[in-house]
Amino acid sequence: MRAEQPAPERTRGFGQLRSTIRDHASGRRADGAPIERVLAETADLAEREVRLGDPSVEPGLLARQVRLWSLDAYLDEPALRNAPRFY
């Protein structure tokens, strides 16, 4: 069985959300905020987006993806771009 592809408007919405999350996480890292605080802030941002946007989005799956986007942006160091990540 082939998985259903997301609707194009949903894909665009996730792309915008990913960009927002990554910008916020990298900006907060530059401000010196700890990762724990940044993860909580980005989770709140994503939750608000879901409430305002598509309520059919599975919150648990989105929360996991938001954490990954946040970690990637927060830990993004040019010198470490080719290093393996274990999360």
PDB file of N, CA, C and O in Angstrom, residues 7-64:
ATOM      1  N   ALA A   7      -1.423  17.057   0.593  1.00  0.00           N
ATOM      2  CA  ALA A   7      -1.932  18.044  -0.361  1.00  0.00           C
ATOM      3  C   ALA A   7      -0.882  19.144  -0.561  1.00  0.00           C
ATOM      4  O   ALA A   7      -0.152  19.472   0.359  1.00  0.00           O
ATOM      5  N   PRO A   8      -0.801  19.724  -1.772  1.00  0.00           N
ATOM      6  CA  PRO A   8       0.203  20.767  -2.027  1.00  0.00           C
ATOM      7  C   PRO A   8       0.124  21.944  -1.051  1.00  0.00           C
ATOM      8  O   PRO A   8       1.149  22.468  -0.622  1.00  0.00           O
ATOM      9  N   GLU A   9      -1.084  22.337  -0.688  1.00  0.00           N
ATOM     10  CA  GLU A   9      -1.190  23.474   0.246  1.00  0.00           C
ATOM     11  C   GLU A   9      -0.659  23.108   1.628  1.00  0.00           C
ATOM     12  O   GLU A   9      -0.096  23.945   2.325  1.00  0.00           O
ATOM     13  N   ARG A  10      -0.798  21.840   2.014  1.00  0.00           N
ATOM     14  CA  ARG A  10      -0.257  21.408   3.302  1.00  0.00           C
ATOM     15  C   ARG A  10       1.267  21.412   3.248  1.00  0.00           C
ATOM     16  O   ARG A  10       1.935  21.812   4.183  1.00  0.00           O
ATOM     17  N   THR A  11       1.829  20.955   2.140  1.00  0.00           N
ATOM     18  CA  THR A  11       3.282  20.932   1.985  1.00  0.00           C
ATOM     19  C   THR A  11       3.843  22.349   2.062  1.00  0.00           C
ATOM     20  O   THR A  11       4.841  22.593   2.727  1.00  0.00           O
ATOM     21  N   ARG A  12       3.186  23.299   1.393  1.00  0.00           N
ATOM     22  CA  ARG A  12       3.631  24.695   1.470  1.00  0.00           C
ATOM     23  C   ARG A  12       3.535  25.203   2.896  1.00  0.00           C
ATOM     24  O   ARG A  12       4.413  25.890   3.379  1.00  0.00           O
ATOM     25  N   GLY A  13       2.457  24.844   3.593  1.00  0.00           N
ATOM     26  CA  GLY A  13       2.282  25.277   4.975  1.00  0.00           C
ATOM     27  C   GLY A  13       3.368  24.726   5.877  1.00  0.00           C
ATOM     28  O   GLY A  13       3.899  25.430   6.729  1.00  0.00           O
ATOM     29  N   PHE A  14       3.739  23.443   5.680  1.00  0.00           N
ATOM     30  CA  PHE A  14       4.803  22.861   6.478  1.00  0.00           C
ATOM     31  C   PHE A  14       6.149  23.508   6.155  1.00  0.00           C
ATOM     32  O   PHE A  14       6.975  23.685   7.030  1.00  0.00           O
ATOM     33  N   GLY A  15       6.347  23.856   4.898  1.00  0.00           N
ATOM     34  CA  GLY A  15       7.584  24.531   4.516  1.00  0.00           C
ATOM     35  C   GLY A  15       7.715  25.877   5.200  1.00  0.00           C
ATOM     36  O   GLY A  15       8.787  26.238   5.682  1.00  0.00           O
ATOM     37  N   GLN A  16       6.616  26.600   5.269  1.00  0.00           N
ATOM     38  CA  GLN A  16       6.636  27.891   5.954  1.00  0.00           C
ATOM     39  C   GLN A  16       6.844  27.709   7.452  1.00  0.00           C
ATOM     40  O   GLN A  16       7.590  28.458   8.075  1.00  0.00           O
ATOM     41  N   LEU A  17       6.188  26.701   8.015  1.00  0.00           N
ATOM     42  CA  LEU A  17       6.359  26.437   9.442  1.00  0.00           C
ATOM     43  C   LEU A  17       7.793  26.033   9.735  1.00  0.00           C
ATOM     44  O   LEU A  17       8.397  26.510  10.697  1.00  0.00           O
ATOM     45  N   ARG A  18       8.372  25.191   8.899  1.00  0.00           N
ATOM     46  CA  ARG A  18       9.765  24.769   9.093  1.00  0.00           C
ATOM     47  C   ARG A  18      10.695  25.980   9.050  1.00  0.00           C
ATOM     48  O   ARG A  18      11.593  26.120   9.878  1.00  0.00           O
ATOM     49  N   SER A  19      10.479  26.856   8.107  1.00  0.00           N
ATOM     50  CA  SER A  19      11.306  28.054   7.994  1.00  0.00           C
ATOM     51  C   SER A  19      11.180  28.928   9.237  1.00  0.00           C
ATOM     52  O   SER A  19      12.178  29.425   9.764  1.00  0.00           O
ATOM     53  N   THR A  20       9.955  29.096   9.720  1.00  0.00           N
ATOM     54  CA  THR A  20       9.720  29.893  10.926  1.00  0.00           C
ATOM     55  C   THR A  20      10.420  29.279  12.131  1.00  0.00           C
ATOM     56  O   THR A  20      11.082  29.976  12.906  1.00  0.00           O
ATOM     57  N   ILE A  21      10.285  27.963  12.280  1.00  0.00           N
ATOM     58  CA  ILE A  21      10.895  27.251  13.404  1.00  0.00           C
ATOM     59  C   ILE A  21      12.419  27.357  13.339  1.00  0.00           C
ATOM     60  O   ILE A  21      13.083  27.668  14.329  1.00  0.00           O
ATOM     61  N   ARG A  22      12.984  27.129  12.171  1.00  0.00           N
ATOM     62  CA  ARG A  22      14.447  27.191  12.024  1.00  0.00           C
ATOM     63  C   ARG A  22      14.967  28.603  12.279  1.00  0.00           C
ATOM     64  O   ARG A  22      15.982  28.776  12.952  1.00  0.00           O
ATOM     65  N   ASP A  23      14.276  29.609  11.766  1.00  0.00           N
ATOM     66  CA  ASP A  23      14.703  30.996  12.002  1.00  0.00           C
ATOM     67  C   ASP A  23      14.657  31.335  13.482  1.00  0.00           C
ATOM     68  O   ASP A  23      15.571  31.966  14.018  1.00  0.00           O
ATOM     69  N   HIS A  24      13.585  30.913  14.151  1.00  0.00           N
ATOM     70  CA  HIS A  24      13.445  31.204  15.571  1.00  0.00           C
ATOM     71  C   HIS A  24      14.541  30.502  16.386  1.00  0.00           C
ATOM     72  O   HIS A  24      15.192  31.128  17.224  1.00  0.00           O
ATOM     73  N   ALA A  25      14.760  29.215  16.118  1.00  0.00           N
ATOM     74  CA  ALA A  25      15.746  28.451  16.884  1.00  0.00           C
ATOM     75  C   ALA A  25      17.162  28.993  16.686  1.00  0.00           C
ATOM     76  O   ALA A  25      17.908  29.164  17.657  1.00  0.00           O
ATOM     77  N   SER A  26      17.524  29.290  15.466  1.00  0.00           N
ATOM     78  CA  SER A  26      18.879  29.801  15.231  1.00  0.00           C
ATOM     79  C   SER A  26      19.045  31.204  15.811  1.00  0.00           C
ATOM     80  O   SER A  26      20.108  31.541  16.343  1.00  0.00           O
ATOM     81  N   GLY A  27      17.995  32.012  15.735  1.00  0.00           N
ATOM     82  CA  GLY A  27      18.055  33.349  16.330  1.00  0.00           C
ATOM     83  C   GLY A  27      18.178  33.307  17.846  1.00  0.00           C
ATOM     84  O   GLY A  27      18.942  34.069  18.443  1.00  0.00           O
ATOM     85  N   ARG A  28      17.445  32.393  18.470  1.00  0.00           N
ATOM     86  CA  ARG A  28      17.518  32.271  19.930  1.00  0.00           C
ATOM     87  C   ARG A  28      18.877  31.723  20.369  1.00  0.00           C
ATOM     88  O   ARG A  28      19.391  32.104  21.409  1.00  0.00           O
ATOM     89  N   ARG A  29      19.452  30.814  19.564  1.00  0.00           N
ATOM     90  CA  ARG A  29      20.806  30.332  19.873  1.00  0.00           C
ATOM     91  C   ARG A  29      21.779  31.504  19.853  1.00  0.00           C
ATOM     92  O   ARG A  29      22.615  31.647  20.739  1.00  0.00           O
ATOM     93  N   ALA A  30      21.649  32.367  18.855  1.00  0.00           N
ATOM     94  CA  ALA A  30      22.517  33.537  18.760  1.00  0.00           C
ATOM     95  C   ALA A  30      22.333  34.464  19.962  1.00  0.00           C
ATOM     96  O   ALA A  30      23.279  35.131  20.394  1.00  0.00           O
ATOM     97  N   ASP A  31      21.122  34.479  20.529  1.00  0.00           N
ATOM     98  CA  ASP A  31      20.839  35.286  21.718  1.00  0.00           C
ATOM     99  C   ASP A  31      21.378  34.641  22.999  1.00  0.00           C
ATOM    100  O   ASP A  31      21.342  35.247  24.061  1.00  0.00           O
ATOM    101  N   GLY A  32      21.795  33.362  22.902  1.00  0.00           N
ATOM    102  CA  GLY A  32      22.315  32.663  24.071  1.00  0.00           C
ATOM    103  C   GLY A  32      21.277  31.890  24.858  1.00  0.00           C
ATOM    104  O   GLY A  32      21.537  31.431  25.965  1.00  0.00           O
ATOM    105  N   ALA A  33      20.080  31.706  24.296  1.00  0.00           N
ATOM    106  CA  ALA A  33      19.028  30.966  24.994  1.00  0.00           C
ATOM    107  C   ALA A  33      19.385  29.477  25.037  1.00  0.00           C
ATOM    108  O   ALA A  33      19.908  28.940  24.066  1.00  0.00           O
ATOM    109  N   PRO A  34      19.105  28.797  26.151  1.00  0.00           N
ATOM    110  CA  PRO A  34      19.384  27.359  26.225  1.00  0.00           C
ATOM    111  C   PRO A  34      18.421  26.565  25.335  1.00  0.00           C
ATOM    112  O   PRO A  34      17.286  26.986  25.103  1.00  0.00           O
ATOM    113  N   ILE A  35      18.887  25.419  24.885  1.00  0.00           N
ATOM    114  CA  ILE A  35      18.090  24.598  23.974  1.00  0.00           C
ATOM    115  C   ILE A  35      16.747  24.204  24.582  1.00  0.00           C
ATOM    116  O   ILE A  35      15.740  24.129  23.881  1.00  0.00           O
ATOM    117  N   GLU A  36      16.709  23.965  25.893  1.00  0.00           N
ATOM    118  CA  GLU A  36      15.451  23.574  26.533  1.00  0.00           C
ATOM    119  C   GLU A  36      14.381  24.643  26.346  1.00  0.00           C
ATOM    120  O   GLU A  36      13.223  24.350  26.088  1.00  0.00           O
ATOM    121  N   ARG A  37      14.777  25.886  26.492  1.00  0.00           N
ATOM    122  CA  ARG A  37      13.832  26.996  26.332  1.00  0.00           C
ATOM    123  C   ARG A  37      13.400  27.119  24.870  1.00  0.00           C
ATOM    124  O   ARG A  37      12.232  27.354  24.577  1.00  0.00           O
ATOM    125  N   VAL A  38      14.353  26.966  23.974  1.00  0.00           N
ATOM    126  CA  VAL A  38      14.049  27.081  22.546  1.00  0.00           C
ATOM    127  C   VAL A  38      13.073  25.986  22.104  1.00  0.00           C
ATOM    128  O   VAL A  38      12.130  26.247  21.364  1.00  0.00           O
ATOM    129  N   LEU A  39      13.268  24.762  22.603  1.00  0.00           N
ATOM    130  CA  LEU A  39      12.351  23.674  22.253  1.00  0.00           C
ATOM    131  C   LEU A  39      10.939  23.972  22.734  1.00  0.00           C
ATOM    132  O   LEU A  39       9.961  23.721  22.023  1.00  0.00           O
ATOM    133  N   ALA A  40      10.811  24.522  23.935  1.00  0.00           N
ATOM    134  CA  ALA A  40       9.485  24.876  24.450  1.00  0.00           C
ATOM    135  C   ALA A  40       8.859  25.993  23.615  1.00  0.00           C
ATOM    136  O   ALA A  40       7.664  25.944  23.290  1.00  0.00           O
ATOM    137  N   GLU A  41       9.653  26.979  23.249  1.00  0.00           N
ATOM    138  CA  GLU A  41       9.131  28.098  22.448  1.00  0.00           C
ATOM    139  C   GLU A  41       8.683  27.635  21.066  1.00  0.00           C
ATOM    140  O   GLU A  41       7.624  28.039  20.588  1.00  0.00           O
ATOM    141  N   THR A  42       9.486  26.784  20.423  1.00  0.00           N
ATOM    142  CA  THR A  42       9.114  26.341  19.083  1.00  0.00           C
ATOM    143  C   THR A  42       7.902  25.410  19.129  1.00  0.00           C
ATOM    144  O   THR A  42       7.088  25.421  18.205  1.00  0.00           O
ATOM    145  N   ALA A  43       7.763  24.647  20.201  1.00  0.00           N
ATOM    146  CA  ALA A  43       6.566  23.809  20.352  1.00  0.00           C
ATOM    147  C   ALA A  43       5.321  24.691  20.460  1.00  0.00           C
ATOM    148  O   ALA A  43       4.283  24.386  19.858  1.00  0.00           O
ATOM    149  N   ASP A  44       5.426  25.777  21.215  1.00  0.00           N
ATOM    150  CA  ASP A  44       4.302  26.712  21.329  1.00  0.00           C
ATOM    151  C   ASP A  44       3.977  27.357  19.985  1.00  0.00           C
ATOM    152  O   ASP A  44       2.808  27.510  19.623  1.00  0.00           O
ATOM    153  N   LEU A  45       5.013  27.748  19.242  1.00  0.00           N
ATOM    154  CA  LEU A  45       4.790  28.338  17.913  1.00  0.00           C
ATOM    155  C   LEU A  45       4.044  27.359  17.004  1.00  0.00           C
ATOM    156  O   LEU A  45       3.082  27.735  16.330  1.00  0.00           O
ATOM    157  N   ALA A  46       4.474  26.117  17.005  1.00  0.00           N
ATOM    158  CA  ALA A  46       3.845  25.108  16.145  1.00  0.00           C
ATOM    159  C   ALA A  46       2.408  24.851  16.569  1.00  0.00           C
ATOM    160  O   ALA A  46       1.518  24.725  15.720  1.00  0.00           O
ATOM    161  N   GLU A  47       2.163  24.787  17.859  1.00  0.00           N
ATOM    162  CA  GLU A  47       0.802  24.543  18.347  1.00  0.00           C
ATOM    163  C   GLU A  47      -0.143  25.652  17.918  1.00  0.00           C
ATOM    164  O   GLU A  47      -1.257  25.404  17.477  1.00  0.00           O
ATOM    165  N   ARG A  48       0.321  26.890  18.005  1.00  0.00           N
ATOM    166  CA  ARG A  48      -0.514  28.017  17.557  1.00  0.00           C
ATOM    167  C   ARG A  48      -0.791  27.936  16.065  1.00  0.00           C
ATOM    168  O   ARG A  48      -1.898  28.205  15.617  1.00  0.00           O
ATOM    169  N   GLU A  49       0.221  27.564  15.287  1.00  0.00           N
ATOM    170  CA  GLU A  49       0.039  27.441  13.839  1.00  0.00           C
ATOM    171  C   GLU A  49      -1.001  26.384  13.498  1.00  0.00           C
ATOM    172  O   GLU A  49      -1.816  26.567  12.614  1.00  0.00           O
ATOM    173  N   VAL A  50      -0.973  25.267  14.208  1.00  0.00           N
ATOM    174  CA  VAL A  50      -1.925  24.193  13.945  1.00  0.00           C
ATOM    175  C   VAL A  50      -3.327  24.644  14.311  1.00  0.00           C
ATOM    176  O   VAL A  50      -4.284  24.415  13.576  1.00  0.00           O
ATOM    177  N   ARG A  51      -3.472  25.311  15.440  1.00  0.00           N
ATOM    178  CA  ARG A  51      -4.798  25.789  15.845  1.00  0.00           C
ATOM    179  C   ARG A  51      -5.353  26.776  14.837  1.00  0.00           C
ATOM    180  O   ARG A  51      -6.546  26.796  14.560  1.00  0.00           O
ATOM    181  N   LEU A  52      -4.495  27.613  14.281  1.00  0.00           N
ATOM    182  CA  LEU A  52      -4.944  28.616  13.319  1.00  0.00           C
ATOM    183  C   LEU A  52      -5.098  28.038  11.913  1.00  0.00           C
ATOM    184  O   LEU A  52      -5.825  28.582  11.099  1.00  0.00           O
ATOM    185  N   GLY A  53      -4.389  26.947  11.644  1.00  0.00           N
ATOM    186  CA  GLY A  53      -4.388  26.385  10.295  1.00  0.00           C
ATOM    187  C   GLY A  53      -5.242  25.157  10.169  1.00  0.00           C
ATOM    188  O   GLY A  53      -6.466  25.208  10.311  1.00  0.00           O
ATOM    189  N   ASP A  54      -4.604  24.036   9.943  1.00  0.00           N
ATOM    190  CA  ASP A  54      -5.286  22.786   9.641  1.00  0.00           C
ATOM    191  C   ASP A  54      -5.436  21.937  10.901  1.00  0.00           C
ATOM    192  O   ASP A  54      -4.467  21.361  11.378  1.00  0.00           O
ATOM    193  N   PRO A  55      -6.649  21.817  11.444  1.00  0.00           N
ATOM    194  CA  PRO A  55      -6.841  21.040  12.662  1.00  0.00           C
ATOM    195  C   PRO A  55      -6.726  19.529  12.454  1.00  0.00           C
ATOM    196  O   PRO A  55      -6.683  18.778  13.418  1.00  0.00           O
ATOM    197  N   SER A  56      -6.649  19.071  11.216  1.00  0.00           N
ATOM    198  CA  SER A  56      -6.535  17.636  10.973  1.00  0.00           C
ATOM    199  C   SER A  56      -5.098  17.134  11.116  1.00  0.00           C
ATOM    200  O   SER A  56      -4.854  15.940  11.030  1.00  0.00           O
ATOM    201  N   VAL A  57      -4.147  18.029  11.319  1.00  0.00           N
ATOM    202  CA  VAL A  57      -2.753  17.633  11.490  1.00  0.00           C
ATOM    203  C   VAL A  57      -2.606  16.901  12.819  1.00  0.00           C
ATOM    204  O   VAL A  57      -3.094  17.360  13.844  1.00  0.00           O
ATOM    205  N   GLU A  58      -1.942  15.767  12.790  1.00  0.00           N
ATOM    206  CA  GLU A  58      -1.709  14.965  13.999  1.00  0.00           C
ATOM    207  C   GLU A  58      -0.710  15.705  14.894  1.00  0.00           C
ATOM    208  O   GLU A  58       0.454  15.864  14.525  1.00  0.00           O
ATOM    209  N   PRO A  59      -1.139  16.179  16.069  1.00  0.00           N
ATOM    210  CA  PRO A  59      -0.257  16.977  16.933  1.00  0.00           C
ATOM    211  C   PRO A  59       1.015  16.255  17.361  1.00  0.00           C
ATOM    212  O   PRO A  59       2.080  16.853  17.411  1.00  0.00           O
ATOM    213  N   GLY A  60       0.941  14.957  17.653  1.00  0.00           N
ATOM    214  CA  GLY A  60       2.128  14.222  18.086  1.00  0.00           C
ATOM    215  C   GLY A  60       3.191  14.140  17.006  1.00  0.00           C
ATOM    216  O   GLY A  60       4.373  14.323  17.270  1.00  0.00           O
ATOM    217  N   LEU A  61       2.760  13.875  15.781  1.00  0.00           N
ATOM    218  CA  LEU A  61       3.710  13.805  14.672  1.00  0.00           C
ATOM    219  C   LEU A  61       4.320  15.166  14.378  1.00  0.00           C
ATOM    220  O   LEU A  61       5.515  15.285  14.120  1.00  0.00           O
ATOM    221  N   LEU A  62       3.499  16.184  14.428  1.00  0.00           N
ATOM    222  CA  LEU A  62       4.006  17.529  14.187  1.00  0.00           C
ATOM    223  C   LEU A  62       4.984  17.936  15.289  1.00  0.00           C
ATOM    224  O   LEU A  62       6.031  18.510  15.006  1.00  0.00           O
ATOM    225  N   ALA A  63       4.673  17.611  16.528  1.00  0.00           N
ATOM    226  CA  ALA A  63       5.555  17.968  17.644  1.00  0.00           C
ATOM    227  C   ALA A  63       6.930  17.327  17.468  1.00  0.00           C
ATOM    228  O   ALA A  63       7.957  17.973  17.688  1.00  0.00           O
ATOM    229  N   ARG A  64       6.946  16.072  17.050  1.00  0.00           N
ATOM    230  CA  ARG A  64       8.227  15.390  16.827  1.00  0.00           C
ATOM    231  C   ARG A  64       9.020  16.080  15.721  1.00  0.00           C
ATOM    232  O   ARG A  64      10.215  16.315  15.842  1.00  0.00           O
TER     233      ARG A  64
END
